[in-house]
Tab-separated table of C-alpha atoms in Angstrom:
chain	number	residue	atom	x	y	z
A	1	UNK	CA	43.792	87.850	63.191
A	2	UNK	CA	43.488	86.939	66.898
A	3	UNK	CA	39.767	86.857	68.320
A	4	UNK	CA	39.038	87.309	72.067
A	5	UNK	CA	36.177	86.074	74.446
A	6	UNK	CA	35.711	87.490	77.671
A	7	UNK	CA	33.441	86.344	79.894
A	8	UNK	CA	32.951	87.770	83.644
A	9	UNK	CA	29.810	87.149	85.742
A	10	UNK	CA	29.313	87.449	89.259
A	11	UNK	CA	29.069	84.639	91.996
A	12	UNK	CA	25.775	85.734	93.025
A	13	UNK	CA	24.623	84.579	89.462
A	14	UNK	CA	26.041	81.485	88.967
A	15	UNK	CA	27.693	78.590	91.251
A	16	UNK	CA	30.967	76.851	90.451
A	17	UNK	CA	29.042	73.996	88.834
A	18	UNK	CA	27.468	76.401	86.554
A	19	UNK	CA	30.846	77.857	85.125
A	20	UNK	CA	32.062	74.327	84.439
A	21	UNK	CA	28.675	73.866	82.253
A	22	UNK	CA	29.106	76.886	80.594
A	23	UNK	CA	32.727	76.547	79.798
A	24	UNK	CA	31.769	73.004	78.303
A	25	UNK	CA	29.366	74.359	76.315
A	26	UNK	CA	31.412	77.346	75.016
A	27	UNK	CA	34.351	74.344	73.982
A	28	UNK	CA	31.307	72.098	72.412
A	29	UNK	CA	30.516	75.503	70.493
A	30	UNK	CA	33.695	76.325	69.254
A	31	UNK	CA	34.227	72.584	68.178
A	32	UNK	CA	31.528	73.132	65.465
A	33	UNK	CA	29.098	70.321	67.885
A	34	UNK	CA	25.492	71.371	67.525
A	35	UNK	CA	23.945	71.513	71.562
A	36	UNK	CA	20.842	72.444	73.271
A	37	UNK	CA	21.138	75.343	75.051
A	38	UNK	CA	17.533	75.111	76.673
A	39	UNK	CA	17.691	71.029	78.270
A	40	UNK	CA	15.883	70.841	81.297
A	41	UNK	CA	15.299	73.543	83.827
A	42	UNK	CA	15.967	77.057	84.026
A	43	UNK	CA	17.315	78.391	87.034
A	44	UNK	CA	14.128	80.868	87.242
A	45	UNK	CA	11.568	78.270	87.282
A	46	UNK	CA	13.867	76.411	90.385
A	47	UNK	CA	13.491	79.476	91.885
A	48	UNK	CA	9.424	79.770	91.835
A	49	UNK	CA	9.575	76.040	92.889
A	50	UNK	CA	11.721	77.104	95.457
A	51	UNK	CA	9.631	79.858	96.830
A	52	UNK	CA	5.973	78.101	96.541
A	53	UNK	CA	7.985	75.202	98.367
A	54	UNK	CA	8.692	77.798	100.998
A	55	UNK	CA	5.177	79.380	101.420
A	56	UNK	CA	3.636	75.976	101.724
A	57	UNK	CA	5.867	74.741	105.042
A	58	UNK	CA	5.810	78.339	106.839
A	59	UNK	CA	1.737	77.519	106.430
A	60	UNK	CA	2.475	73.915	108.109
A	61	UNK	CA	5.091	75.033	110.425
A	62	UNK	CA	3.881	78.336	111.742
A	63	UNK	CA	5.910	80.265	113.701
A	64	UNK	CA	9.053	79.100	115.401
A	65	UNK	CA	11.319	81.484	117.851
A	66	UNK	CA	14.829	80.353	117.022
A	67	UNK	CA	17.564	81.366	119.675
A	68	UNK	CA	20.883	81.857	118.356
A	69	UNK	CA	23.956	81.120	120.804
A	70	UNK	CA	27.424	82.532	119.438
A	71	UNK	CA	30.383	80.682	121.130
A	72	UNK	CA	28.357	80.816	124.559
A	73	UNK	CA	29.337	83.419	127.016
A	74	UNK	CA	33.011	83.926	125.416
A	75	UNK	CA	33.332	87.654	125.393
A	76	UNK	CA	35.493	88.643	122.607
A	77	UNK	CA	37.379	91.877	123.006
A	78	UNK	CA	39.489	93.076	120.376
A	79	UNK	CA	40.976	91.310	117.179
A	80	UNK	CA	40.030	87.507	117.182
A	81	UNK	CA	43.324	85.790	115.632
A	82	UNK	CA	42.949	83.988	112.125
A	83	UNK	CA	44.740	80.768	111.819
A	84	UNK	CA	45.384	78.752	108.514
A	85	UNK	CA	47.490	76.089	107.670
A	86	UNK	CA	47.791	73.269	105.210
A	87	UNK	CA	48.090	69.408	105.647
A	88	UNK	CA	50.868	67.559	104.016
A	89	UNK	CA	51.089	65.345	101.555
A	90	UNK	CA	51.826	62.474	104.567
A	91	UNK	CA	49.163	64.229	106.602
A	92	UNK	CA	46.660	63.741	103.772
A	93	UNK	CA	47.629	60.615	103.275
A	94	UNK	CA	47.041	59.931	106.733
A	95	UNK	CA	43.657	61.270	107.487
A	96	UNK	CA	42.235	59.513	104.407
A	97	UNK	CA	43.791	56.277	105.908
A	98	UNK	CA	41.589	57.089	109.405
A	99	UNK	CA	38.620	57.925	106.942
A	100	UNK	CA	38.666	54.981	105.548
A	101	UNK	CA	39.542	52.995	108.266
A	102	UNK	CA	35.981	54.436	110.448
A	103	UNK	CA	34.401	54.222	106.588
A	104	UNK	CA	33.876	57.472	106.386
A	105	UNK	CA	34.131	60.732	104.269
A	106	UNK	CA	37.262	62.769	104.450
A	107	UNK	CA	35.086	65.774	104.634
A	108	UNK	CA	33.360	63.238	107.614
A	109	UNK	CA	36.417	62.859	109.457
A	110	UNK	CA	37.853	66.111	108.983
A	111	UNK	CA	34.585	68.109	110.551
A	112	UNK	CA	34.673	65.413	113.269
A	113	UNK	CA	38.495	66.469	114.230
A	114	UNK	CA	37.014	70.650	114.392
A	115	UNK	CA	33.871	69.811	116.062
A	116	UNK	CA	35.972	68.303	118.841
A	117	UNK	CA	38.658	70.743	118.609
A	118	UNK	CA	36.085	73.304	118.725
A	119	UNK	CA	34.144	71.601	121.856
A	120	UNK	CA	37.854	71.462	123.869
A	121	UNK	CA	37.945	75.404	122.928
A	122	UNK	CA	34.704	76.582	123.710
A	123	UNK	CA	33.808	73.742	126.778
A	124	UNK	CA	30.074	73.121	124.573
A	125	UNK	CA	29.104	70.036	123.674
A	126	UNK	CA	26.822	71.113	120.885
A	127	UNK	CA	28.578	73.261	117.882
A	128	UNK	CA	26.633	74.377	114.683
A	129	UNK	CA	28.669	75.133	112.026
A	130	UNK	CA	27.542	76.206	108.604
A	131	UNK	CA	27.785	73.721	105.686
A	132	UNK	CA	27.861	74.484	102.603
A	133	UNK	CA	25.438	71.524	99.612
A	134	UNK	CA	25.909	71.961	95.696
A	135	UNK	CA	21.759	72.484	95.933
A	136	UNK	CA	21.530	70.361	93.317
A	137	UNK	CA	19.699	67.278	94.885
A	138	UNK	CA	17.623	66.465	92.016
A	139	UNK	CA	18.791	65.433	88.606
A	140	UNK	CA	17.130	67.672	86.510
A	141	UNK	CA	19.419	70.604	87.946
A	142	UNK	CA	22.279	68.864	87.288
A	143	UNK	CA	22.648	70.795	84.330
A	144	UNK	CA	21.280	73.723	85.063
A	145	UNK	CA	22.786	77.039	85.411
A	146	UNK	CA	22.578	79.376	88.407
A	147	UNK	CA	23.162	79.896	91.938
A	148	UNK	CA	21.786	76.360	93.773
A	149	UNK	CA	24.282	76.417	96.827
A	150	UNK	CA	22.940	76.608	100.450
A	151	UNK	CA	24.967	76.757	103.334
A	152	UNK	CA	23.028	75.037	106.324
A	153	UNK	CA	23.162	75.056	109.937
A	154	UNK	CA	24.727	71.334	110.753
A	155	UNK	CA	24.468	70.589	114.692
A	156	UNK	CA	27.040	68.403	116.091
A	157	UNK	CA	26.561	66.789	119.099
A	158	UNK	CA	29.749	65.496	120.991
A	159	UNK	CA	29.712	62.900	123.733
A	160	UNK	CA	33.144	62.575	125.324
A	161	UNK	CA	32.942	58.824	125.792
A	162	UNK	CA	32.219	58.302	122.064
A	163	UNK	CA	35.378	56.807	120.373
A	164	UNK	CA	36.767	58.632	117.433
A	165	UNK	CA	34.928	56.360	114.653
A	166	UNK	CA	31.351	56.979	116.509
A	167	UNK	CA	31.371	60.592	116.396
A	168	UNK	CA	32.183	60.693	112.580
A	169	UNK	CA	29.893	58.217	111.552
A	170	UNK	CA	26.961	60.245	113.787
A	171	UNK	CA	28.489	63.346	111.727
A	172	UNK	CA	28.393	61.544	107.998
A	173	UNK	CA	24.938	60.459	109.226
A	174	UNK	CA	23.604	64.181	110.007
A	175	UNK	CA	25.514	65.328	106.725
A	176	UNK	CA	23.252	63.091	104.614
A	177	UNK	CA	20.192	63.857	106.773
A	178	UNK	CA	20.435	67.273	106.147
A	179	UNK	CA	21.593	67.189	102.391
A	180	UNK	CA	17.955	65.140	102.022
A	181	UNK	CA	16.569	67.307	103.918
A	182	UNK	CA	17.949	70.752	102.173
A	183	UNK	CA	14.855	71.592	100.255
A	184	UNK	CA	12.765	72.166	103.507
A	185	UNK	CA	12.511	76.010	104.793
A	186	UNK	CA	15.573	77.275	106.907
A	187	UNK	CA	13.389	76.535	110.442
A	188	UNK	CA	12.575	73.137	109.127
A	189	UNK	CA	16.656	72.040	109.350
A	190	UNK	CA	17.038	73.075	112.812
């Protein structure tokens, strides 16, 4: 007789990290391995953390006007075109080469190549673009399950006499300064 499991949850409830736990768990399960299912945190008791955190640095910061600027004064009438495509093997290859090269990330290197794409487009020399953290910066969540990711505002700043390797070392270095930084109130990474 043939048993099922189904499992379905929703990505507001857990992460991608959190499905690989639970799927590991479910396996250690059905191999007959005895496992705590309570280690550590619980994603409700990040969550208060999380929101005293919050309350504490909107007392310290107080309040903050933030101005938003979209693309500058592009107007954009009609359908905006959507563009995808998908490096080659060679291409790969190639950009991990120049990544290592400038001893950076790939992820580094690549968001250095759209910031400055994006600053030929657009004629700014400052482009936010959100960037998306695991949220799990502390080791006791590393096995927790729920929703930790945060997408944050990442400013990058391009100087046109800055060589290729500069920028993307000044973009590696903001990455880490805001994934240390990630905990702070959404004014606080700006």
């Amino acid at each position: 007789e043939k048993k099922y499991l189904v499992f379905l949850t929703h990505h507001i409830v857990v992460d991608g990290m959190s499905l690989e736990i639970i799927l590991n768990r479910l396996i250690e399960l059905y191999n007959g391995k005895a496992i705590n299912m309570m280690n550590g945190i619980q994603f409700k008791d990040y969550s208060e953390w999380l929101f005293t955190q919050n309350n504490q640095s909107k007392e310290n910061i107080g309040d903050i006007n933030v101005k938003t600027k979209v693309l500058g004064n592009i107007q954009a009438n009609g359908t905006i075109k959507n563009e995808s495509f998908q490096l080659s093997q060679k291409e790969y290859a190639q950009l991990k080469e120049i990544s290592s090269y400038n001893k950076v990330t790939t992820f580094s290197a690549t968001l250095t190549l759209l910031s400055i794409v994006l600053k030929k487009i657009y004629q700014q020399n400052s482009i936010c673009l959100g960037t998306v953290f695991s949220g799990r910066n502390n080791e006791q969540l590393e096995d927790a399950i729920g929703m930790f990711i945060k997408t944050l505002p990442l400013n990058l700043h391009i100087n046109e006499n800055a060589n290729f390797g500069s920028l993307a070392k000044l973009n590696q270095d903001s990455i880490i300064a805001l994934e240390e930084q990630m905990n702070l109130p959404f004014t606080g990474n700006l």
